[in-house]
């Protein structure tokens, strides 16, 4: 099995990209984007993690089966986040409905 | 090599096998033989089974009377918590995979060992370290949060030894992950020539599915319980609203693993049943590929249903509807299995030997457990049944009626392979029947109690519910006898049982083509598989017809 050997130039490039992303995180922290603060921070963090996995952990040059394992793990994380968020993002709609049930209940129990 | 019948005579014990290949405590504690590690696990999980069993006994004795005079309410909380933790994390989850899976998977696929033998031994030591932490927690104040560790009780208010327990379960998680990893790699890379994916025994398919859950789910529970410890010790705000956390987030993360954990317990048992039924019905399994596929389907769909445990937490109604529907979906692959097992029995030549009694018991009890699960997945009905004894009865039908019956069925089925000797059949059948009766007497009244409104985890109950509670406790004492019997006669048979020979049933799998107990390397030669799974018709080597064929060892390419 032949191993892919990446050039030092590539590693330095990725390292610099990670440094720039870190600076961007710090920079973004000083700007108030309201509810998008967390989105920006997570987006930059995800980009950095992707670079590390692809290049430093050699996922880009790994056999298909290894890539499949990584994909499955990320996909499963996606399931966990998406279905958990399905509760958090729609929970307020329930509370809004609960605010007005008096009329509904009155109508239901009326003889 | 000469392949003659004398090499694996059915009447005498082999001269050399994995049990007598080396002697001394070191040869066991430093072994990398998957079969010896399986036995180490067998002793360990049996120990935790009895620890959990003692707590269960005390719970049932306490509930004999409505007022509950045996222990204080605080101690009662600790009893049901420690019962749950010992049974779920240290018995049910590792029992079939780590004992039977470890012992059988390499032999079933024609390999000499698992892919990572040292990692296999490491996983046992990790299990012991995790178990040590939990026992320390049990003996230094106990644990009173419920096995679910719901926050903020576990992270803020509980005065019991929560930190040690969650660290123990965190550590133990790595044991599961390593076992799962080992199984996946072994099944992918170490199958014998001719052992194609669709010739794999269904036991192996079910363990493959279980391993996926181990790998994908266990890290989540491990990190979640670590977060509880961090919040408890360092007051970091993950789940405590006062610190900016969210207690419902804990439940999401906890059940993301802990619901699939139910399938970790039941899938391997289903694998056992899929081996026992064709053997004792003397017929090829009906719908092999559907049973194999349904194991994977259960593992995958099992990850999409967790929030049905949270219908009454105030979670989103829309999310609840989605989770309810997806929970119903799990019934489909489960039903595929049950229908296929019963179809296998049709026109079969059925022998009601002990493993088959357990398999029959499994089908009936799993059916009741599974169908009552549908009651609980129903949004409206769950409001009435949530956190009542109906839930307790439901999951005990799955976990004890299903997983433990499967485990005991498997232990009896492969005991001749593990020990080389037969257990006493009459006693074993009696124990299986006693277990079935005791189990139903213990847990069926709990369905009624729950429906009548008796909440779980309460140390007292209204006097009108006493009759059903007394029935349940009486059943538990019968159940206890049913568990003690196999321990006694299996230990006895290890020394005095009739010599089993390589294939006493006879069954079709590769594990029955080697001597009992097997060699350390499992086979003399790497076997070549040239038969279809569960095929009794074209197997003269099984000697099913008088005078035809004989008990031949696996043939190989050297």
XYZ file of C-alpha atoms in Angstrom:
669
model
C 0.000 0.000 0.000
C 1.557 3.290 -1.060
C 1.170 6.274 1.218
C 0.600 9.725 -0.174
C 3.297 12.132 0.902
C 2.171 15.741 0.996
C 4.676 18.492 0.309
C 5.839 20.773 3.170
C 4.504 23.660 1.087
C 0.971 22.268 1.378
C 1.277 21.816 5.139
C 2.521 25.375 5.556
C -0.352 26.605 3.371
C -2.921 24.763 5.484
C -1.266 26.016 8.667
C -1.496 29.594 7.397
C -5.130 29.072 6.407
C -5.860 27.829 9.942
C -4.129 30.868 11.405
C -6.169 33.177 9.192
C -9.359 31.392 10.273
C -8.347 31.812 13.921
C -7.788 35.523 13.350
C -11.170 35.682 11.625
C -12.794 34.068 14.679
C -11.250 36.670 16.967
C -12.196 39.477 14.584
C -15.787 38.230 14.279
C -16.076 38.039 18.060
C -15.790 41.831 18.220
C -18.673 42.390 15.821
C -22.161 41.912 17.151
C -24.213 40.045 14.569
C -26.959 39.103 16.985
C -28.130 35.532 16.547
C -25.608 35.016 13.746
C -22.646 35.293 16.143
C -22.800 31.581 16.854
C -23.389 30.738 13.184
C -20.238 32.597 12.113
C -18.148 31.089 14.899
C -19.324 27.564 14.121
C -18.889 28.043 10.368
C -15.257 29.085 10.802
C -14.648 26.242 13.269
C -16.170 23.727 10.856
C -13.974 25.013 8.029
C -10.898 24.626 10.224
C -11.880 21.114 11.283
C -12.473 20.173 7.652
C -8.997 21.384 6.674
C -7.419 19.421 9.521
C -9.306 16.229 8.658
C -8.688 16.505 4.908
C -5.017 17.424 4.923
C -3.404 16.873 8.329
C -5.283 13.613 8.872
C -4.859 12.648 5.201
C -8.565 11.942 4.687
C -8.279 13.466 1.196
C -5.756 10.792 0.202
C -7.291 7.883 2.121
C -9.011 4.891 0.526
C -12.733 5.142 -0.186
C -13.642 2.960 2.760
C -11.924 5.303 5.229
C -13.683 8.253 3.638
C -16.975 6.396 3.971
C -16.362 5.928 7.699
C -15.670 9.650 8.115
C -18.740 10.519 6.069
C -20.921 8.216 8.186
C -19.650 9.764 11.427
C -20.381 13.282 10.155
C -23.753 12.161 8.799
C -24.666 10.676 12.188
C -23.644 13.909 13.882
C -25.936 15.625 11.377
C -28.830 13.354 12.387
C -28.244 14.163 16.040
C -28.077 17.913 15.451
C -30.940 18.098 12.952
C -33.417 16.068 14.971
C -32.494 17.811 18.221
C -32.945 21.162 16.492
C -36.300 19.959 15.150
C -37.413 20.210 18.772
C -35.713 23.513 19.623
C -36.700 25.373 16.485
C -40.383 24.488 16.596
C -40.953 24.365 20.342
C -42.082 28.004 20.568
C -44.935 27.311 18.154
C -46.368 24.911 20.712
C -46.161 27.527 23.455
C -47.892 30.037 21.217
C -50.706 27.581 20.663
C -50.906 26.915 24.360
C -51.440 30.604 24.950
C -54.855 30.435 23.347
C -56.328 27.106 24.340
C -58.847 28.564 26.797
C -61.299 29.306 24.016
C -60.729 25.890 22.440
C -61.171 24.104 25.743
C -64.311 26.108 26.506
C -65.764 25.149 23.143
C -64.907 21.480 23.676
C -66.392 21.133 27.161
C -69.505 23.176 26.400
C -72.626 20.996 26.533
C -3.479 -32.647 7.046
C -5.449 -35.815 7.230
C -9.126 -35.122 7.558
C -10.422 -38.122 9.397
C -13.144 -38.561 11.960
C -10.704 -39.575 14.723
C -9.269 -36.073 14.904
C -12.545 -34.797 16.279
C -14.133 -37.809 17.879
C -17.579 -37.139 19.309
C -16.912 -39.384 22.311
C -13.682 -38.143 23.825
C -12.452 -34.726 24.814
C -9.680 -33.386 22.560
C -6.172 -33.588 23.964
C -5.394 -29.939 23.340
C -7.804 -27.062 23.298
C -7.922 -23.395 24.226
C -8.735 -24.229 27.840
C -5.712 -26.416 28.503
C -3.294 -24.852 26.020
C -1.590 -23.021 28.897
C -2.049 -22.815 32.634
C -1.740 -20.257 35.381
C -3.460 -17.009 36.251
C -1.102 -15.056 33.955
C -2.120 -17.155 30.982
C -5.661 -15.893 31.518
C -5.063 -12.286 32.540
C -2.656 -11.657 29.664
C -4.381 -13.814 27.077
C -5.154 -12.497 23.636
C -7.257 -15.522 22.696
C -10.765 -14.266 21.914
C -12.276 -17.375 23.514
C -10.508 -16.894 26.817
C -11.387 -13.187 26.798
C -15.008 -14.207 26.202
C -14.831 -16.350 29.334
C -13.314 -13.469 31.311
C -16.289 -11.404 30.197
C -18.625 -14.262 31.093
C -17.444 -14.193 34.714
C -17.529 -10.383 34.874
C -21.000 -9.894 33.413
C -22.340 -12.717 35.588
C -20.956 -10.899 38.631
C -22.732 -7.680 37.630
C -25.887 -9.632 36.839
C -25.970 -10.844 40.413
C -25.171 -7.392 41.793
C -28.108 -5.980 39.806
C -30.182 -9.011 40.744
C -29.678 -8.432 44.480
C -30.947 -4.854 44.073
C -33.946 -6.125 42.080
C -34.736 -8.662 44.782
C -34.707 -5.939 47.437
C -36.976 -3.745 45.292
C -39.517 -6.534 44.903
C -39.421 -7.458 48.597
C -39.915 -3.788 49.485
C -42.942 -3.560 47.205
C -44.668 -6.540 48.836
C -46.546 -4.121 51.080
C -48.127 -0.809 50.042
C -46.208 1.144 52.694
C -42.889 -0.456 51.856
C -41.130 -1.140 55.161
C -37.889 -2.788 54.052
C -35.888 0.338 53.209
C -36.266 4.101 53.494
C -37.533 6.070 50.475
C -34.013 7.421 49.907
C -32.550 3.918 49.904
C -35.314 2.780 47.580
C -34.246 5.461 45.086
C -30.732 4.090 45.274
C -31.867 0.501 44.830
C -33.669 1.042 41.536
C -30.884 3.296 40.259
C -28.116 0.846 41.048
C -30.208 -2.029 39.670
C -30.563 -0.159 36.377
C -26.936 0.940 36.109
C -25.520 -2.506 36.919
C -27.912 -4.339 34.634
C -27.871 -2.031 31.621
C -24.304 -0.773 31.373
C -22.493 -3.748 32.862
C -24.647 -6.753 32.035
C -27.133 -6.290 29.186
C -24.989 -4.221 26.843
C -21.836 -6.368 27.015
C -23.474 -9.750 27.689
C -24.084 -11.248 24.257
C -21.549 -9.260 22.200
C -18.655 -9.527 24.633
C -19.274 -13.126 25.692
C -20.890 -14.988 22.799
C -19.835 -12.516 20.084
C -16.234 -12.560 21.231
C -16.178 -16.338 21.410
C -18.005 -17.047 18.180
C -17.486 -14.364 15.554
C -13.928 -15.362 14.595
C -14.842 -19.068 14.534
C -18.040 -18.440 12.589
C -16.188 -16.604 9.839
C -13.248 -19.016 9.818
C -10.657 -16.682 11.373
C -8.034 -17.464 14.010
C -8.883 -14.507 16.221
C -10.332 -11.014 16.109
C -8.496 -8.412 14.047
C -7.028 -6.707 17.143
C -6.538 -9.327 19.881
C -4.681 -6.985 22.248
C -7.362 -4.334 21.861
C -9.861 -7.039 22.737
C -8.080 -7.735 26.016
C -7.774 -3.992 26.629
C -11.530 -3.610 26.258
C -12.028 -6.142 29.071
C -9.664 -4.229 31.348
C -11.444 -0.982 30.495
C -14.718 -2.680 31.391
C -13.221 -3.706 34.734
C -11.930 -0.196 35.468
C -15.313 1.328 34.575
C -17.029 -1.320 36.690
C -14.647 -0.548 39.554
C -15.653 3.127 39.517
C -19.322 2.194 39.529
C -18.900 -0.292 42.383
C -17.022 2.407 44.275
C -20.014 4.700 43.711
C -22.405 1.972 44.894
C -20.444 1.415 48.069
C -19.730 5.047 48.983
C -23.157 6.577 49.253
C -24.829 4.841 46.344
C -26.571 6.468 43.446
C -30.104 7.867 43.472
C -30.641 9.619 40.142
C -32.247 6.785 38.214
C -30.125 5.037 35.591
C -31.109 7.900 33.242
C -29.099 10.495 35.216
C -31.587 13.234 34.355
C -30.372 16.757 35.019
C -30.536 18.929 37.079
C -31.073 16.163 39.679
C -27.827 14.433 38.723
C -25.798 17.562 38.057
C -26.966 19.789 40.910
C -29.232 18.333 43.555
C -28.283 14.712 44.124
C -26.145 14.056 47.197
C -25.188 10.576 46.095
C -21.957 9.408 44.432
C -22.900 10.543 40.931
C -19.474 11.694 39.799
C -17.766 8.333 40.312
C -20.638 6.529 38.585
C -20.708 8.717 35.474
C -16.920 8.536 35.181
C -17.226 4.746 35.416
C -19.808 4.642 32.644
C -17.713 7.065 30.571
C -14.718 4.742 30.877
C -16.814 1.657 30.197
C -18.026 3.261 26.960
C -14.567 2.832 25.465
C -14.823 -0.887 26.072
C -17.965 -0.986 23.920
C -16.393 1.183 21.217
C -13.286 -1.010 20.995
C -15.361 -4.192 20.883
C -17.532 -2.746 18.105
C -14.490 -1.584 16.159
C -12.861 -4.992 16.519
C -15.969 -6.778 15.240
C -16.426 -4.479 12.229
C -12.806 -4.789 11.123
C -12.791 -8.549 11.728
C -15.967 -9.137 9.729
C -14.716 -6.958 6.878
C -11.222 -8.310 6.596
C -10.895 -11.786 8.073
C -13.597 -13.915 6.485
C -12.399 -17.332 5.305
C -12.293 -18.139 1.583
C -15.843 -18.716 0.370
C -17.408 -16.947 3.375
C -19.140 -14.246 1.363
C -21.278 -11.560 2.998
C -24.452 -13.483 2.221
C -23.027 -16.696 3.604
C -22.338 -15.084 6.963
C -24.336 -16.531 9.838
C -27.145 -14.176 10.865
C -25.515 -14.004 14.304
C -22.616 -12.217 12.614
C -24.933 -9.859 10.716
C -26.681 -8.890 13.935
C -23.337 -8.246 15.618
C -22.229 -6.138 12.692
C -25.344 -3.997 13.148
C -24.750 -3.859 16.906
C -21.151 -2.799 16.354
C -22.291 0.127 14.217
C -24.412 1.339 17.136
C -21.496 0.813 19.521
C -19.254 2.983 17.382
C -21.733 5.684 16.407
C -23.719 5.974 19.626
C -21.441 5.243 22.566
C -19.228 8.354 22.198
C -22.336 10.503 22.642
C -23.373 8.978 25.986
C -19.772 8.997 27.153
C -19.290 12.700 26.492
C -22.767 13.563 27.807
C -22.114 11.897 31.147
C -18.710 13.562 31.273
C -20.486 16.906 30.831
C -22.689 16.002 33.818
C -19.550 15.352 35.860
C -18.023 18.662 34.706
C -21.184 20.557 35.594
C -21.343 18.825 38.961
C -17.713 19.329 39.890
C -16.736 22.581 38.157
C -20.208 24.178 37.827
C -19.881 24.616 34.083
C -23.274 25.408 32.589
C -24.338 22.690 30.163
C -27.664 21.517 31.541
C -28.378 23.763 34.508
C -30.628 26.689 33.462
C -29.211 28.813 36.275
C -25.834 28.562 34.547
C -27.224 29.087 31.047
C -27.680 25.385 30.288
C -30.681 23.389 29.164
C -31.876 20.268 31.032
C -33.799 18.976 28.003
C -30.575 19.002 25.993
C -29.303 16.337 28.379
C -32.296 14.164 27.595
C -31.764 14.568 23.845
C -28.101 13.599 24.111
C -28.757 10.812 26.623
C -31.463 9.148 24.549
C -29.560 9.596 21.285
C -27.440 6.752 22.614
C -29.685 5.129 25.154
C -32.526 4.325 22.832
C -30.229 2.662 20.274
C -28.695 0.936 23.321
C -31.930 -1.040 23.527
C -31.058 -2.385 20.081
C -27.525 -3.103 21.292
C -29.206 -5.401 23.790
C -31.813 -6.988 21.551
C -30.050 -7.287 18.153
C -27.431 -9.804 19.316
C -30.215 -11.801 20.980
C -32.052 -11.790 17.657
C -28.855 -13.123 16.090
C -28.827 -15.978 18.604
C -32.448 -16.827 17.838
C -31.704 -16.819 14.099
C -29.083 -19.520 14.733
C -31.158 -21.641 17.091
C -34.388 -21.794 15.095
C -33.079 -23.317 11.835
C -30.989 -25.794 13.833
C -33.901 -27.123 15.864
C -36.481 -26.854 13.081
C -33.988 -28.582 10.750
C -34.852 -26.130 7.979
C -32.955 -23.319 6.220
C -33.906 -19.962 7.663
C -36.780 -18.313 5.821
C -35.795 -15.023 4.158
C -32.077 -14.903 5.025
C -31.395 -11.602 3.286
C -34.435 -9.945 4.853
C -33.356 -10.971 8.336
C -29.826 -9.738 7.653
C -31.121 -6.465 6.184
C -33.582 -5.946 9.011
C -30.699 -5.994 11.518
C -29.074 -3.104 9.689
C -32.448 -1.356 9.330
C -33.080 -1.628 13.083
C -29.628 -0.206 13.798
C -30.201 2.759 11.468
C -33.858 3.547 12.263
C -33.067 3.065 15.951
C -31.124 6.323 15.798
C -34.137 8.301 14.587
C -36.600 7.646 17.386
C -35.015 8.747 20.648
C -37.281 11.640 21.582
C -40.257 9.323 22.094
C -38.864 9.115 25.626
C -39.518 12.846 25.954
C -43.109 13.355 24.838
C -44.018 14.841 28.227
C -40.988 17.072 28.693
C -42.503 19.977 26.798
C -40.643 19.171 23.594
C -42.018 20.528 20.339
C -45.304 18.954 19.292
C -44.058 18.808 15.690
C -40.870 17.035 16.712
C -42.955 14.674 18.852
C -45.173 13.770 15.880
C -42.106 13.056 13.750
C -40.481 10.940 16.450
C -43.732 9.071 17.054
C -44.034 8.159 13.373
C -40.409 7.112 13.125
C -40.828 4.977 16.253
C -43.572 3.049 14.488
C -41.130 2.427 11.626
C -38.892 0.267 13.863
C -41.758 -2.184 14.149
C -41.336 -3.101 10.476
C -37.871 -4.716 10.550
C -38.678 -6.211 13.955
C -41.822 -7.805 12.537
C -39.868 -9.030 9.495
C -37.689 -11.031 11.857
C -40.570 -12.490 13.859
C -42.509 -13.480 10.733
C -39.424 -15.053 9.193
C -38.638 -17.064 12.322
C -42.169 -18.389 12.501
C -42.135 -19.150 8.768
C -38.939 -21.132 9.317
C -40.817 -23.304 11.798
C -43.500 -24.103 9.226
C -43.212 -27.758 8.219
C -39.980 -27.985 10.167
C -38.852 -31.032 12.082
C -38.983 -29.263 15.416
C -37.010 -30.509 18.410
C -37.833 -28.784 21.680
C -34.355 -28.925 23.148
C -33.387 -26.303 25.719
C -32.058 -23.649 23.289
C -35.268 -23.984 21.269
C -37.373 -23.486 24.402
C -35.520 -20.242 25.004
C -35.999 -19.248 21.357
C -39.734 -19.917 21.534
C -39.889 -17.975 24.778
C -37.997 -15.133 23.134
C -40.428 -14.887 20.230
C -43.480 -14.735 22.489
C -42.026 -12.314 25.005
C -40.399 -10.086 22.397
C -43.711 -9.932 20.588
C -45.477 -8.658 23.714
C -42.607 -6.284 24.492
C -42.538 -4.978 20.929
C -46.266 -4.484 20.583
C -46.529 -2.644 23.897
C -43.760 -0.415 22.572
C -46.213 0.726 19.929
C -48.590 1.779 22.721
C -45.854 3.981 24.128
C -44.895 5.424 20.747
C -48.467 6.655 20.383
C -48.508 10.323 21.388
C -51.923 10.304 23.046
C -51.629 6.982 24.865
C -48.174 7.806 26.141
C -49.597 10.677 28.202
C -51.473 8.094 30.258
C -48.748 5.462 30.343
C -45.601 7.596 30.611
C -43.462 6.851 33.688
C -45.829 4.149 34.923
C -45.203 0.464 35.549
C -46.491 -0.141 32.021
C -43.174 1.228 30.773
C -41.271 -0.941 33.269
C -43.136 -4.037 32.084
C -42.626 -3.095 28.414
C -38.871 -2.713 28.589
C -38.392 -5.734 30.819
C -40.242 -7.800 28.215
C -37.685 -6.559 25.689
C -34.597 -6.628 27.842
C -35.216 -9.648 30.075
C -37.799 -11.521 28.021
C -35.834 -10.726 24.880
C -32.163 -10.083 25.558
C -31.677 -12.320 28.615
C -33.695 -15.196 27.135
C -31.576 -14.854 23.988
C -28.396 -14.782 26.046
C -29.342 -17.896 28.012
C -30.560 -19.634 24.863
C -27.231 -18.849 23.209
C -25.233 -19.898 26.247
C -26.974 -23.297 26.202
C -26.722 -23.647 22.423
C -22.970 -22.964 22.368
C -22.121 -24.385 25.810
C -21.032 -27.684 24.196
C -18.659 -25.650 22.020
C -17.413 -23.484 24.899
C -16.887 -26.296 27.411
C -16.814 -29.412 25.254
C -19.517 -30.974 27.393
C -23.306 -31.181 27.455
C -25.429 -29.739 30.228
C -28.134 -31.950 31.823
C -31.019 -31.603 29.392
C -33.878 -32.263 31.801
C -32.726 -29.684 34.343
C -32.026 -27.191 31.588
C -35.501 -27.571 30.102
C -36.986 -27.236 33.584
C -34.990 -24.039 34.165
C -36.157 -22.580 30.829
C -39.791 -23.273 31.698
C -39.369 -21.958 35.265
C -37.821 -18.784 33.847
C -40.668 -18.307 31.391
C -43.323 -18.749 34.081
C -41.449 -16.646 36.627
C -40.825 -13.905 34.118
C -44.458 -13.593 33.076
C -45.676 -13.706 36.654
C -43.230 -10.955 37.555
C -43.830 -8.572 34.717
C -47.288 -9.124 33.268
C -48.999 -7.762 36.426
C -46.845 -4.660 35.960
C -48.638 -3.874 32.676
C -51.891 -3.844 34.640
C -50.371 -1.855 37.501
C -49.098 0.750 35.075
C -52.377 0.961 33.223
C -54.095 1.447 36.585
C -51.787 4.354 37.261
C -48.969 3.075 39.469
C -45.994 5.338 38.750
C -42.488 3.920 38.408
C -39.784 4.757 40.934
C -42.206 5.272 43.862
C -41.404 3.472 47.101
C -45.091 3.103 48.099
C -48.437 2.563 46.390
C -52.177 2.531 47.203
C -53.358 -0.633 49.040
C -55.727 -1.629 46.206
C -52.687 -2.375 44.025
C -51.201 -4.858 46.498
C -52.478 -8.094 44.938
C -50.745 -7.419 41.627
C -47.575 -6.354 43.435
C -47.559 -9.538 45.488
C -47.980 -11.556 42.276
C -45.032 -9.691 40.785
C -42.813 -10.357 43.805
C -43.843 -14.027 43.851
C -42.903 -14.229 40.168
C -39.528 -12.652 40.926
C -38.704 -15.400 43.401
C -39.509 -18.034 40.758
C -37.396 -16.064 38.298
C -34.494 -16.070 40.759
C -34.653 -19.872 40.947
C -34.683 -19.993 37.150
C -31.449 -17.972 37.067
C -29.693 -19.937 39.794
C -30.338 -23.327 38.210
C -28.305 -22.742 35.017
C -25.378 -21.400 37.055
C -25.341 -24.589 39.123
C -25.743 -27.150 36.357
C -23.493 -25.358 33.847
C -20.671 -25.281 36.397
C -21.360 -28.953 37.175
C -21.431 -29.934 33.514
C -18.101 -28.214 32.860
C -16.464 -31.090 34.733
C -18.968 -33.896 34.730
C -21.147 -33.353 31.673
C -21.328 -35.837 28.820
C -18.684 -35.208 26.144
C -20.395 -33.147 23.461
C -18.310 -33.820 20.378
C -17.821 -31.220 17.684
C -21.432 -30.910 16.537
C -23.960 -32.361 18.959
C -27.142 -30.795 17.476
C -26.072 -30.924 14.523
C -25.928 -27.357 13.252
C -24.604 -25.956 9.971
C -22.233 -23.156 11.006
C -18.477 -23.172 10.681
C -18.073 -23.175 14.478
C -19.451 -26.723 14.486
C -16.757 -27.877 12.055
C -14.015 -27.665 14.629
C -13.425 -29.608 17.817
C -15.192 -28.770 21.095
C -13.642 -26.947 22.873
C -11.785 -25.449 19.905
C -8.046 -25.133 19.528
C -6.474 -21.806 20.429
C -6.183 -21.172 16.656
C -9.784 -22.371 16.166
C -9.039 -24.540 13.107
C -6.197 -26.816 12.025
C -6.338 -25.241 8.592
C -7.995 -22.161 7.211
C -11.418 -23.482 6.270
C -12.967 -23.063 2.848
C -16.702 -22.478 2.810
C -18.522 -24.089 -0.095
C -22.030 -24.363 1.300
C -24.931 -21.975 1.675
C -25.946 -20.882 5.176
C -28.390 -23.097 7.098
C -28.457 -25.665 4.300
C -29.167 -29.083 5.784
C -29.916 -30.800 2.503
C -26.516 -30.769 0.848
C -24.443 -31.424 3.934
C -23.600 -35.129 4.230
C -20.923 -34.128 6.740
C -23.673 -33.367 9.253
C -24.527 -37.083 9.298
C -28.250 -36.409 9.444
C -29.049 -39.626 7.597
C -27.962 -42.862 9.289
C -24.861 -44.316 7.724
C -24.235 -41.338 5.478
C -21.313 -39.045 6.074
C -19.506 -38.381 9.308
C -18.317 -35.624 11.570
C -15.580 -34.191 9.426
C -13.481 -31.228 10.431
C -13.428 -28.142 8.232
C -11.424 -28.770 5.088
C -8.920 -26.232 3.953
C -6.451 -25.401 1.261
C -3.470 -26.893 3.041
